[in-house]
Amino acid sequence: MSESTLPPAAAHVGDDVQRVDDAAKLTGGAMYASDLVFAGMLYAQVKKSPHARAKILAINTSKAKNLPGVHAVLTGKELDYRIGLYVVDKDVLAKDVVRHFGEAVAAVAAESLDIACRAVDLIDVEYEVLPPVLNQLDALDENSPLVHPDLGSYDYVKASFSPQPGTNIPNLTKIRKGDIDAGFAEAKWIVEREYTNPSVQHVPLETHVAIVEWKAGDEVTIWSSAQSPFTLRDLFCRAFKLPHNKVRVVIPHVGGAFGGKAGIHLEPLLACLSRKAGGRPVKFQATREEEFSLLPCRSALTYKIKTGVGADGRITAQKLLMYWDSGAYADYAVNVTRASAYSAGGPYDIPNAWVDAYTIYTNKPWGTAYRGFGHVEFFWGLERHMELVAEVIGMDPLEFRKKNLLKPGSTTLTGERINEHTGNPLKCLEAAASAINYGRLTPEEQERQARTGRRIGKGIATLHKAPAMPSFTSTAAVIKMNSDGSVVVNIALTEIGQGTATVVTQMAADRLRFPVSRVKVAVERDTDKDPFDWQTVASKGLLLTGNAVIAACDDLLRQAYLDAAQVLRAQTVDLDHDGEKIFVKQRPEESVTFAALSIGYVYPNGNGIGGPLIGLGRYTAQGLTSLDKETGQGLPALDWTYGAHGVIAEVDPETGEYTVIKIASAFDVGKVINPGTMRGQCIGGMIQGLGTAECESYIYDDQGHLLNPSLTDNKILTAKDLPEEIECIAVETPQLDGPFGARGVGEHPMISVAPALANAIHDATGAELTHMPVRSEDVWRAIHNRLPVDTWVTKAPAV
Amino acid sequence: MWMSVEVNGHIYEREVTEHWTLLRFLREDLELTGTKDGCSAGECGACTVMLNGQAVNACMVLAAEADGATVETIEAEAVDGELSEIQAAFARNYAVQCGYCTAGMVMSVRELLEHNPKPTVAEIKEGIEGNLCRCTGYQQIIEAVLDVSGQIDSKSRGGLKYV
């Protein structure tokens, strides 16, 4: 065999390889945490607060305890454990006070779900209702009640966050670039406006579910729908002061997550119930209603943007003030705030910038990570504002954006220099604009407009995002060869639907030069068996885990070559391999199969050498730094994925009703590993983004009661709500440190869909939309309440 | 109450809790966990099964109502380990991501195609409107239905564009 017969270097990467988890999921055979049942298992239920803010005066659990079949009843008074990702501010069960509607104040574990439900009904709680803090701007008032009076005593991650004791602010992130005053002095125009969006729900089809068993000797096992097994274990062990080797976290198939299942949720409570119930496993699955308020949501945001523009249309300065409503607990919101702050200006070259990003406590369900990690929220304001500024200065919005886009040599808000390998936002923007015939109506569209009386408008919006993660984020992969020469890959990056198992299979197969059929990525994640991964979040998995998998393949091959060199009496440099065997380059007939080497080579006389082939690969984000707390300068970004959306909308100018005719989106992913799964990520994100753009929103009354905790009153898009046409476009500017040149795209398709839609509606009708979601009635109101654009201009050239 | 029901070709005779839904009966009594519970309120369609040949939300039917009925669930869709044509088309078209809505989605598609072997895109959207999916954005599911109904070829298959 000559080298020319070898499979090409990339036989599967870039190809439409079918998902490796299809068969299990299509036949009902895939087991999710919600499907698991264990012998002796108990069912938990929680008693929830009907108030947003109240003192707990008394809890009477005696009737519940006496109900036959009840094995454990707990209240906050008995539990002295606090949890928190970055700011440790949440008791396992509310103690003395409740801080949001739906908060857990007591819990039971019983032999059946029915008994557990009856038991929580028998718990009486006496409250003293207090006026809630519901608006994050009000919460900044010095006379506002404090959601956490003890903020100053809480533990927190000091390298990254800055809580302000005596206030409702668990974090303030500052970015300072250039000279903001000089930048505004230089500006011909200054445009200032405020944009808002509400909290929304992730709505994974599988609600949060976990089973926890805390046996004698502190042996804890957690089966959970969580995204991040190692972070869950770490946070759990911190709360209970347990060594990591006492706690095992197992993650089976996960029914959607979108960030809402990152971190830690009800696992500590279930653990306490299990311990109290003699170590029996205790299961809890949130109802859909509980998913809205017992579990976290996405933070609301008020974004105040002040932009200075020079005579040439270049942005000279930008002051960006973010007010994030974190709800009752800091959780991920403090890091959403931080990650949004350093991305806050979008993919634009802004020489002088000032960002103050506040995380603010209120008495509402708390905000957590959600696909886009803040970027869906702030890009709403930013890309609406870019449209407004373009209108003020009389420039086409596409040209205005193009003039200000980052390009090689530009620096980001934190001082990172962009180069030609970082990615190409211009190509994304041009592709999206071209796909919707931006700036004009086609003859068909003109005809349609004339026929229907509805106005057609076109809008564009850009986006960027880098993974929000610690500067030293690391991961590992282990690849083990079976005795038939097939391999199993162990990683702790969870498969939550995004297609990780499939693309890892492709990358491993190509690096090994094996067919994909010989590669399996283990389904379950298990902290006792899998190598460490920080979290399955941030669109960082493909790059970090991909690199670790490549390193693991190389390590396995290195060992196989060493053993083969001995068997073939050759040096490793004399060897090459194909999908079956390692052979001597100049005499390919002298070869040994991987199967023969896999668990140790056996000579004809029975002697054995070598041993099981196991490759280990590690990868740590390279060269990133913490951000300076006063200036925000540093290197936070593993990689930047750029993108853009184009939307064609059709609006009834009488009623404000609208539909989306087309959405076209382009992303610079470096290298497409799997077109089918990438397209799936894109469309899924685009439609999820369209859902939050069109209709999704938490609605509260003036006492902080959540009014719409259901899929009837908080609709997500159905198949009937799809645009008539959806187009996904890949740009491939290779990421130099990415596996096969690839970078992540899991979150990005959801970002900036809303402003692209609103820009299209604005194009069609002139409606100025500043609040999302954009419902038909909002469009109607905006059409009928138009103010002149100079309402928001605070500096303009003399006429 | 005592009931007899045929599920996936097997007769089950069971004492069933009166207030239990068909969904709980299938998942907890019969341990057929392929049918998923996404809301217990008839909003999401994850629990769609065939009851006497009609797609229903199993969370909206009392188990007792299935006394004497024939029920089919996702577990009967593949035969002898071979994916059905619908399942194979889902796989070919990347119509599965997290998989939690998949069982119900396949059931709804099956009912649609039994009544309408060549549905238009609008009819497909109507047919799966009651099944929420948060991962895929539905498009690749629609393409899978066009595929299995012979209305798509390699040229018209939706794809990723490169620039």
mmCIF file with all atom_site columns, N, CA, C and O in Angstrom, chain A residues 335-336 338-340 342-344 372-375 378-379 412 414 416 418 422 463-469 534 537-540 624 635-642 735 743-744 747-748 751:
data_model
loop_
_atom_site.group_PDB
_atom_site.id
_atom_site.type_symbol
_atom_site.label_atom_id
_atom_site.label_alt_id
_atom_site.label_comp_id
_atom_site.label_asym_id
_atom_site.label_entity_id
_atom_site.label_seq_id
_atom_site.pdbx_PDB_ins_code
_atom_site.Cartn_x
_atom_site.Cartn_y
_atom_site.Cartn_z
_atom_site.occupancy
_atom_site.B_iso_or_equiv
_atom_site.pdbx_formal_charge
_atom_site.auth_seq_id
_atom_site.auth_comp_id
_atom_site.auth_asym_id
_atom_site.auth_atom_id
_atom_site.pdbx_PDB_model_num
ATOM 1   N N  . ASN A 1 335 ? -21.895 37.354 35.990 1.00 0.00 ? 335 ASN A N  1
ATOM 2   C CA . ASN A 1 335 ? -20.962 37.061 34.897 1.00 0.00 ? 335 ASN A CA 1
ATOM 3   C C  . ASN A 1 335 ? -21.546 37.439 33.535 1.00 0.00 ? 335 ASN A C  1
ATOM 4   O O  . ASN A 1 335 ? -20.812 37.799 32.618 1.00 0.00 ? 335 ASN A O  1
ATOM 5   N N  . VAL A 1 336 ? -22.884 37.363 33.422 1.00 0.00 ? 336 VAL A N  1
ATOM 6   C CA . VAL A 1 336 ? -23.541 37.909 32.223 1.00 0.00 ? 336 VAL A CA 1
ATOM 7   C C  . VAL A 1 336 ? -23.191 39.398 32.111 1.00 0.00 ? 336 VAL A C  1
ATOM 8   O O  . VAL A 1 336 ? -22.849 39.904 31.034 1.00 0.00 ? 336 VAL A O  1
ATOM 9   N N  . ARG A 1 338 ? -20.592 40.933 33.350 1.00 0.00 ? 338 ARG A N  1
ATOM 10  C CA . ARG A 1 338 ? -19.170 41.098 33.030 1.00 0.00 ? 338 ARG A CA 1
ATOM 11  C C  . ARG A 1 338 ? -18.913 40.804 31.550 1.00 0.00 ? 338 ARG A C  1
ATOM 12  O O  . ARG A 1 338 ? -18.259 41.581 30.850 1.00 0.00 ? 338 ARG A O  1
ATOM 13  N N  . ALA A 1 339 ? -19.479 39.680 31.062 1.00 0.00 ? 339 ALA A N  1
ATOM 14  C CA . ALA A 1 339 ? -19.230 39.286 29.667 1.00 0.00 ? 339 ALA A CA 1
ATOM 15  C C  . ALA A 1 339 ? -19.873 40.285 28.704 1.00 0.00 ? 339 ALA A C  1
ATOM 16  O O  . ALA A 1 339 ? -19.333 40.572 27.634 1.00 0.00 ? 339 ALA A O  1
ATOM 17  N N  . SER A 1 340 ? -21.031 40.808 29.083 1.00 0.00 ? 340 SER A N  1
ATOM 18  C CA . SER A 1 340 ? -21.703 41.787 28.225 1.00 0.00 ? 340 SER A CA 1
ATOM 19  C C  . SER A 1 340 ? -20.934 43.092 28.211 1.00 0.00 ? 340 SER A C  1
ATOM 20  O O  . SER A 1 340 ? -20.849 43.763 27.183 1.00 0.00 ? 340 SER A O  1
ATOM 21  N N  . TYR A 1 342 ? -17.715 43.625 28.338 1.00 0.00 ? 342 TYR A N  1
ATOM 22  C CA . TYR A 1 342 ? -16.550 43.686 27.456 1.00 0.00 ? 342 TYR A CA 1
ATOM 23  C C  . TYR A 1 342 ? -16.903 43.455 25.990 1.00 0.00 ? 342 TYR A C  1
ATOM 24  O O  . TYR A 1 342 ? -16.055 43.612 25.120 1.00 0.00 ? 342 TYR A O  1
ATOM 25  N N  . SER A 1 343 ? -18.144 43.105 25.724 1.00 0.00 ? 343 SER A N  1
ATOM 26  C CA . SER A 1 343 ? -18.613 42.986 24.338 1.00 0.00 ? 343 SER A CA 1
ATOM 27  C C  . SER A 1 343 ? -19.552 44.133 23.957 1.00 0.00 ? 343 SER A C  1
ATOM 28  O O  . SER A 1 343 ? -20.057 44.168 22.836 1.00 0.00 ? 343 SER A O  1
ATOM 29  N N  . ALA A 1 344 ? -19.791 45.041 24.869 1.00 0.00 ? 344 ALA A N  1
ATOM 30  C CA . ALA A 1 344 ? -20.966 45.919 24.838 1.00 0.00 ? 344 ALA A CA 1
ATOM 31  C C  . ALA A 1 344 ? -21.115 46.773 23.592 1.00 0.00 ? 344 ALA A C  1
ATOM 32  O O  . ALA A 1 344 ? -22.203 47.198 23.253 1.00 0.00 ? 344 ALA A O  1
ATOM 33  N N  . GLY A 1 372 ? -26.478 32.896 24.511 1.00 0.00 ? 372 GLY A N  1
ATOM 34  C CA . GLY A 1 372 ? -26.126 34.270 24.152 1.00 0.00 ? 372 GLY A CA 1
ATOM 35  C C  . GLY A 1 372 ? -25.520 35.045 25.310 1.00 0.00 ? 372 GLY A C  1
ATOM 36  O O  . GLY A 1 372 ? -24.812 36.016 25.110 1.00 0.00 ? 372 GLY A O  1
ATOM 37  N N  . PHE A 1 373 ? -25.837 34.604 26.530 1.00 0.00 ? 373 PHE A N  1
ATOM 38  C CA . PHE A 1 373 ? -25.201 35.098 27.757 1.00 0.00 ? 373 PHE A CA 1
ATOM 39  C C  . PHE A 1 373 ? -25.147 36.629 27.788 1.00 0.00 ? 373 PHE A C  1
ATOM 40  O O  . PHE A 1 373 ? -24.073 37.230 27.871 1.00 0.00 ? 373 PHE A O  1
ATOM 41  N N  . GLY A 1 374 ? -26.306 37.250 27.679 1.00 0.00 ? 374 GLY A N  1
ATOM 42  C CA . GLY A 1 374 ? -26.378 38.708 27.759 1.00 0.00 ? 374 GLY A CA 1
ATOM 43  C C  . GLY A 1 374 ? -26.408 39.385 26.402 1.00 0.00 ? 374 GLY A C  1
ATOM 44  O O  . GLY A 1 374 ? -26.914 40.491 26.261 1.00 0.00 ? 374 GLY A O  1
ATOM 45  N N  . HIS A 1 375 ? -25.862 38.705 25.395 1.00 0.00 ? 375 HIS A N  1
ATOM 46  C CA . HIS A 1 375 ? -25.708 39.363 24.093 1.00 0.00 ? 375 HIS A CA 1
ATOM 47  C C  . HIS A 1 375 ? -27.030 39.517 23.348 1.00 0.00 ? 375 HIS A C  1
ATOM 48  O O  . HIS A 1 375 ? -27.199 40.479 22.598 1.00 0.00 ? 375 HIS A O  1
ATOM 49  N N  . PHE A 1 378 ? -28.378 42.797 25.083 1.00 0.00 ? 378 PHE A N  1
ATOM 50  C CA . PHE A 1 378 ? -27.813 44.128 24.815 1.00 0.00 ? 378 PHE A CA 1
ATOM 51  C C  . PHE A 1 378 ? -27.711 44.420 23.324 1.00 0.00 ? 378 PHE A C  1
ATOM 52  O O  . PHE A 1 378 ? -27.746 45.575 22.916 1.00 0.00 ? 378 PHE A O  1
ATOM 53  N N  . PHE A 1 379 ? -27.616 43.382 22.501 1.00 0.00 ? 379 PHE A N  1
ATOM 54  C CA . PHE A 1 379 ? -27.603 43.652 21.061 1.00 0.00 ? 379 PHE A CA 1
ATOM 55  C C  . PHE A 1 379 ? -28.951 44.182 20.584 1.00 0.00 ? 379 PHE A C  1
ATOM 56  O O  . PHE A 1 379 ? -29.030 44.836 19.550 1.00 0.00 ? 379 PHE A O  1
ATOM 57  N N  . THR A 1 412 ? -10.460 45.877 20.416 1.00 0.00 ? 412 THR A N  1
ATOM 58  C CA . THR A 1 412 ? -11.752 45.711 21.090 1.00 0.00 ? 412 THR A CA 1
ATOM 59  C C  . THR A 1 412 ? -11.817 46.645 22.291 1.00 0.00 ? 412 THR A C  1
ATOM 60  O O  . THR A 1 412 ? -10.853 47.353 22.607 1.00 0.00 ? 412 THR A O  1
ATOM 61  N N  . THR A 1 414 ? -11.561 45.924 25.277 1.00 0.00 ? 414 THR A N  1
ATOM 62  C CA . THR A 1 414 ? -10.582 45.568 26.322 1.00 0.00 ? 414 THR A CA 1
ATOM 63  C C  . THR A 1 414 ? -9.154  45.668 25.815 1.00 0.00 ? 414 THR A C  1
ATOM 64  O O  . THR A 1 414 ? -8.227  45.248 26.493 1.00 0.00 ? 414 THR A O  1
ATOM 65  N N  . GLU A 1 416 ? -7.869  44.230 22.975 1.00 0.00 ? 416 GLU A N  1
ATOM 66  C CA . GLU A 1 416 ? -7.386  43.103 22.160 1.00 0.00 ? 416 GLU A CA 1
ATOM 67  C C  . GLU A 1 416 ? -7.287  43.543 20.701 1.00 0.00 ? 416 GLU A C  1
ATOM 68  O O  . GLU A 1 416 ? -8.225  44.128 20.151 1.00 0.00 ? 416 GLU A O  1
ATOM 69  N N  . ILE A 1 418 ? -7.424  42.965 16.885 1.00 0.00 ? 418 ILE A N  1
ATOM 70  C CA . ILE A 1 418 ? -8.063  42.056 15.933 1.00 0.00 ? 418 ILE A CA 1
ATOM 71  C C  . ILE A 1 418 ? -7.108  41.857 14.751 1.00 0.00 ? 418 ILE A C  1
ATOM 72  O O  . ILE A 1 418 ? -6.463  42.809 14.300 1.00 0.00 ? 418 ILE A O  1
ATOM 73  N N  . THR A 1 422 ? -9.033  36.552 13.079 1.00 0.00 ? 422 THR A N  1
ATOM 74  C CA . THR A 1 422 ? -10.037 36.609 14.150 1.00 0.00 ? 422 THR A CA 1
ATOM 75  C C  . THR A 1 422 ? -11.418 36.263 13.610 1.00 0.00 ? 422 THR A C  1
ATOM 76  O O  . THR A 1 422 ? -12.262 35.755 14.342 1.00 0.00 ? 422 THR A O  1
ATOM 77  N N  . LEU A 1 463 ? -23.596 40.884 14.945 1.00 0.00 ? 463 LEU A N  1
ATOM 78  C CA . LEU A 1 463 ? -23.411 40.319 16.272 1.00 0.00 ? 463 LEU A CA 1
ATOM 79  C C  . LEU A 1 463 ? -21.987 39.800 16.401 1.00 0.00 ? 463 LEU A C  1
ATOM 80  O O  . LEU A 1 463 ? -21.304 39.526 15.412 1.00 0.00 ? 463 LEU A O  1
ATOM 81  N N  . HIS A 1 464 ? -21.568 39.707 17.633 1.00 0.00 ? 464 HIS A N  1
ATOM 82  C CA . HIS A 1 464 ? -20.347 38.970 17.954 1.00 0.00 ? 464 HIS A CA 1
ATOM 83  C C  . HIS A 1 464 ? -20.476 38.416 19.353 1.00 0.00 ? 464 HIS A C  1
ATOM 84  O O  . HIS A 1 464 ? -21.304 38.872 20.136 1.00 0.00 ? 464 HIS A O  1
ATOM 85  N N  . LYS A 1 465 ? -19.694 37.423 19.622 1.00 0.00 ? 465 LYS A N  1
ATOM 86  C CA . LYS A 1 465 ? -19.623 36.929 21.001 1.00 0.00 ? 465 LYS A CA 1
ATOM 87  C C  . LYS A 1 465 ? -18.380 36.072 21.154 1.00 0.00 ? 465 LYS A C  1
ATOM 88  O O  . LYS A 1 465 ? -18.012 35.327 20.253 1.00 0.00 ? 465 LYS A O  1
ATOM 89  N N  . ALA A 1 466 ? -17.760 36.197 22.298 1.00 0.00 ? 466 ALA A N  1
ATOM 90  C CA . ALA A 1 466 ? -16.663 35.317 22.701 1.00 0.00 ? 466 ALA A CA 1
ATOM 91  C C  . ALA A 1 466 ? -17.138 34.508 23.897 1.00 0.00 ? 466 ALA A C  1
ATOM 92  O O  . ALA A 1 466 ? -18.038 34.944 24.607 1.00 0.00 ? 466 ALA A O  1
ATOM 93  N N  . PRO A 1 467 ? -16.568 33.329 24.120 1.00 0.00 ? 467 PRO A N  1
ATOM 94  C CA . PRO A 1 467 ? -16.990 32.560 25.300 1.00 0.00 ? 467 PRO A CA 1
ATOM 95  C C  . PRO A 1 467 ? -16.741 33.347 26.582 1.00 0.00 ? 467 PRO A C  1
ATOM 96  O O  . PRO A 1 467 ? -15.682 33.952 26.732 1.00 0.00 ? 467 PRO A O  1
ATOM 97  N N  . ALA A 1 468 ? -17.732 33.350 27.476 1.00 0.00 ? 468 ALA A N  1
ATOM 98  C CA . ALA A 1 468 ? -17.556 33.969 28.791 1.00 0.00 ? 468 ALA A CA 1
ATOM 99  C C  . ALA A 1 468 ? -17.103 32.869 29.731 1.00 0.00 ? 468 ALA A C  1
ATOM 100 O O  . ALA A 1 468 ? -17.890 32.002 30.094 1.00 0.00 ? 468 ALA A O  1
ATOM 101 N N  . MET A 1 469 ? -15.841 32.896 30.057 1.00 0.00 ? 469 MET A N  1
ATOM 102 C CA . MET A 1 469 ? -15.295 31.786 30.853 1.00 0.00 ? 469 MET A CA 1
ATOM 103 C C  . MET A 1 469 ? -14.051 32.258 31.578 1.00 0.00 ? 469 MET A C  1
ATOM 104 O O  . MET A 1 469 ? -13.454 33.280 31.214 1.00 0.00 ? 469 MET A O  1
ATOM 105 N N  . TRP A 1 534 ? -14.666 22.062 32.392 1.00 0.00 ? 534 TRP A N  1
ATOM 106 C CA . TRP A 1 534 ? -15.212 23.119 33.251 1.00 0.00 ? 534 TRP A CA 1
ATOM 107 C C  . TRP A 1 534 ? -16.738 23.135 33.171 1.00 0.00 ? 534 TRP A C  1
ATOM 108 O O  . TRP A 1 534 ? -17.438 22.859 34.137 1.00 0.00 ? 534 TRP A O  1
ATOM 109 N N  . VAL A 1 537 ? -20.971 25.217 28.289 1.00 0.00 ? 537 VAL A N  1
ATOM 110 C CA . VAL A 1 537 ? -21.572 26.545 28.144 1.00 0.00 ? 537 VAL A CA 1
ATOM 111 C C  . VAL A 1 537 ? -20.707 27.347 27.177 1.00 0.00 ? 537 VAL A C  1
ATOM 112 O O  . VAL A 1 537 ? -19.627 26.912 26.783 1.00 0.00 ? 537 VAL A O  1
ATOM 113 N N  . ALA A 1 538 ? -21.175 28.542 26.809 1.00 0.00 ? 538 ALA A N  1
ATOM 114 C CA . ALA A 1 538 ? -20.325 29.592 26.255 1.00 0.00 ? 538 ALA A CA 1
ATOM 115 C C  . ALA A 1 538 ? -19.852 29.356 24.821 1.00 0.00 ? 538 ALA A C  1
ATOM 116 O O  . ALA A 1 538 ? -19.012 30.087 24.326 1.00 0.00 ? 538 ALA A O  1
ATOM 117 N N  . SER A 1 539 ? -20.363 28.351 24.152 1.00 0.00 ? 539 SER A N  1
ATOM 118 C CA . SER A 1 539 ? -19.909 28.032 22.786 1.00 0.00 ? 539 SER A CA 1
ATOM 119 C C  . SER A 1 539 ? -18.402 27.784 22.744 1.00 0.00 ? 539 SER A C  1
ATOM 120 O O  . SER A 1 539 ? -17.753 28.069 21.746 1.00 0.00 ? 539 SER A O  1
ATOM 121 N N  . LYS A 1 540 ? -17.857 27.253 23.833 1.00 0.00 ? 540 LYS A N  1
ATOM 122 C CA . LYS A 1 540 ? -16.412 27.006 23.884 1.00 0.00 ? 540 LYS A CA 1
ATOM 123 C C  . LYS A 1 540 ? -16.092 25.531 23.676 1.00 0.00 ? 540 LYS A C  1
ATOM 124 O O  . LYS A 1 540 ? -14.923 25.158 23.566 1.00 0.00 ? 540 LYS A O  1
ATOM 125 N N  . LEU A 1 624 ? -5.114  33.941 27.863 1.00 0.00 ? 624 LEU A N  1
ATOM 126 C CA . LEU A 1 624 ? -6.162  34.874 28.312 1.00 0.00 ? 624 LEU A CA 1
ATOM 127 C C  . LEU A 1 624 ? -5.810  35.433 29.692 1.00 0.00 ? 624 LEU A C  1
ATOM 128 O O  . LEU A 1 624 ? -5.052  34.822 30.446 1.00 0.00 ? 624 LEU A O  1
ATOM 129 N N  . LEU A 1 635 ? -7.306  40.411 28.183 1.00 0.00 ? 635 LEU A N  1
ATOM 130 C CA . LEU A 1 635 ? -7.647  39.505 27.078 1.00 0.00 ? 635 LEU A CA 1
ATOM 131 C C  . LEU A 1 635 ? -8.649  38.462 27.552 1.00 0.00 ? 635 LEU A C  1
ATOM 132 O O  . LEU A 1 635 ? -8.269  37.419 28.078 1.00 0.00 ? 635 LEU A O  1
ATOM 133 N N  . PRO A 1 636 ? -9.941  38.706 27.386 1.00 0.00 ? 636 PRO A N  1
ATOM 134 C CA . PRO A 1 636 ? -10.933 37.761 27.900 1.00 0.00 ? 636 PRO A CA 1
ATOM 135 C C  . PRO A 1 636 ? -11.400 36.720 26.873 1.00 0.00 ? 636 PRO A C  1
ATOM 136 O O  . PRO A 1 636 ? -12.069 35.766 27.240 1.00 0.00 ? 636 PRO A O  1
ATOM 137 N N  . ALA A 1 637 ? -11.056 36.900 25.579 1.00 0.00 ? 637 ALA A N  1
ATOM 138 C CA . ALA A 1 637 ? -11.756 36.165 24.513 1.00 0.00 ? 637 ALA A CA 1
ATOM 139 C C  . ALA A 1 637 ? -10.944 34.999 23.957 1.00 0.00 ? 637 ALA A C  1
ATOM 140 O O  . ALA A 1 637 ? -9.891  35.197 23.372 1.00 0.00 ? 637 ALA A O  1
ATOM 141 N N  . LEU A 1 638 ? -11.478 33.802 24.139 1.00 0.00 ? 638 LEU A N  1
ATOM 142 C CA . LEU A 1 638 ? -10.883 32.608 23.515 1.00 0.00 ? 638 LEU A CA 1
ATOM 143 C C  . LEU A 1 638 ? -10.932 32.756 21.999 1.00 0.00 ? 638 LEU A C  1
ATOM 144 O O  . LEU A 1 638 ? -9.964  32.459 21.296 1.00 0.00 ? 638 LEU A O  1
ATOM 145 N N  . ASP A 1 639 ? -12.075 33.161 21.501 1.00 0.00 ? 639 ASP A N  1
ATOM 146 C CA . ASP A 1 639 ? -12.252 33.395 20.068 1.00 0.00 ? 639 ASP A CA 1
ATOM 147 C C  . ASP A 1 639 ? -13.481 34.284 19.908 1.00 0.00 ? 639 ASP A C  1
ATOM 148 O O  . ASP A 1 639 ? -14.317 34.355 20.807 1.00 0.00 ? 639 ASP A O  1
ATOM 149 N N  . TRP A 1 640 ? -13.577 34.966 18.816 1.00 0.00 ? 640 TRP A N  1
ATOM 150 C CA . TRP A 1 640 ? -14.765 35.776 18.521 1.00 0.00 ? 640 TRP A CA 1
ATOM 151 C C  . TRP A 1 640 ? -15.483 35.134 17.344 1.00 0.00 ? 640 TRP A C  1
ATOM 152 O O  . TRP A 1 640 ? -14.875 34.929 16.291 1.00 0.00 ? 640 TRP A O  1
ATOM 153 N N  . THR A 1 641 ? -16.749 34.821 17.523 1.00 0.00 ? 641 THR A N  1
ATOM 154 C CA . THR A 1 641 ? -17.540 34.394 16.373 1.00 0.00 ? 641 THR A CA 1
ATOM 155 C C  . THR A 1 641 ? -18.408 35.573 15.956 1.00 0.00 ? 641 THR A C  1
ATOM 156 O O  . THR A 1 641 ? -19.169 36.108 16.772 1.00 0.00 ? 641 THR A O  1
ATOM 157 N N  . TYR A 1 642 ? -18.242 35.984 14.714 1.00 0.00 ? 642 TYR A N  1
ATOM 158 C CA . TYR A 1 642 ? -19.013 37.098 14.172 1.00 0.00 ? 642 TYR A CA 1
ATOM 159 C C  . TYR A 1 642 ? -20.191 36.564 13.373 1.00 0.00 ? 642 TYR A C  1
ATOM 160 O O  . TYR A 1 642 ? -20.149 35.440 12.843 1.00 0.00 ? 642 TYR A O  1
ATOM 161 N N  . GLN A 1 735 ? -9.837  29.682 12.303 1.00 0.00 ? 735 GLN A N  1
ATOM 162 C CA . GLN A 1 735 ? -9.351  30.062 13.625 1.00 0.00 ? 735 GLN A CA 1
ATOM 163 C C  . GLN A 1 735 ? -8.023  29.340 13.818 1.00 0.00 ? 735 GLN A C  1
ATOM 164 O O  . GLN A 1 735 ? -7.977  28.108 13.797 1.00 0.00 ? 735 GLN A O  1
ATOM 165 N N  . ARG A 1 743 ? -14.436 27.400 15.091 1.00 0.00 ? 743 ARG A N  1
ATOM 166 C CA . ARG A 1 743 ? -14.801 28.083 16.332 1.00 0.00 ? 743 ARG A CA 1
ATOM 167 C C  . ARG A 1 743 ? -16.294 27.861 16.595 1.00 0.00 ? 743 ARG A C  1
ATOM 168 O O  . ARG A 1 743 ? -17.024 27.435 15.707 1.00 0.00 ? 743 ARG A O  1
ATOM 169 N N  . GLY A 1 744 ? -16.737 28.174 17.790 1.00 0.00 ? 744 GLY A N  1
ATOM 170 C CA . GLY A 1 744 ? -18.097 27.839 18.226 1.00 0.00 ? 744 GLY A CA 1
ATOM 171 C C  . GLY A 1 744 ? -19.173 28.715 17.618 1.00 0.00 ? 744 GLY A C  1
ATOM 172 O O  . GLY A 1 744 ? -18.925 29.844 17.223 1.00 0.00 ? 744 GLY A O  1
ATOM 173 N N  . GLU A 1 747 ? -24.364 29.610 20.449 1.00 0.00 ? 747 GLU A N  1
ATOM 174 C CA . GLU A 1 747 ? -25.235 30.675 20.965 1.00 0.00 ? 747 GLU A CA 1
ATOM 175 C C  . GLU A 1 747 ? -25.573 31.725 19.918 1.00 0.00 ? 747 GLU A C  1
ATOM 176 O O  . GLU A 1 747 ? -26.625 32.364 19.973 1.00 0.00 ? 747 GLU A O  1
ATOM 177 N N  . HIS A 1 748 ? -24.643 31.945 19.013 1.00 0.00 ? 748 HIS A N  1
ATOM 178 C CA . HIS A 1 748 ? -24.680 33.149 18.174 1.00 0.00 ? 748 HIS A CA 1
ATOM 179 C C  . HIS A 1 748 ? -25.936 33.314 17.324 1.00 0.00 ? 748 HIS A C  1
ATOM 180 O O  . HIS A 1 748 ? -26.388 34.454 17.123 1.00 0.00 ? 748 HIS A O  1
ATOM 181 N N  . ILE A 1 751 ? -28.534 35.628 18.797 1.00 0.00 ? 751 ILE A N  1
ATOM 182 C CA . ILE A 1 751 ? -28.192 37.023 19.092 1.00 0.00 ? 751 ILE A CA 1
ATOM 183 C C  . ILE A 1 751 ? -28.577 37.909 17.901 1.00 0.00 ? 751 ILE A C  1
ATOM 184 O O  . ILE A 1 751 ? -28.333 37.537 16.751 1.00 0.00 ? 751 ILE A O  1
#
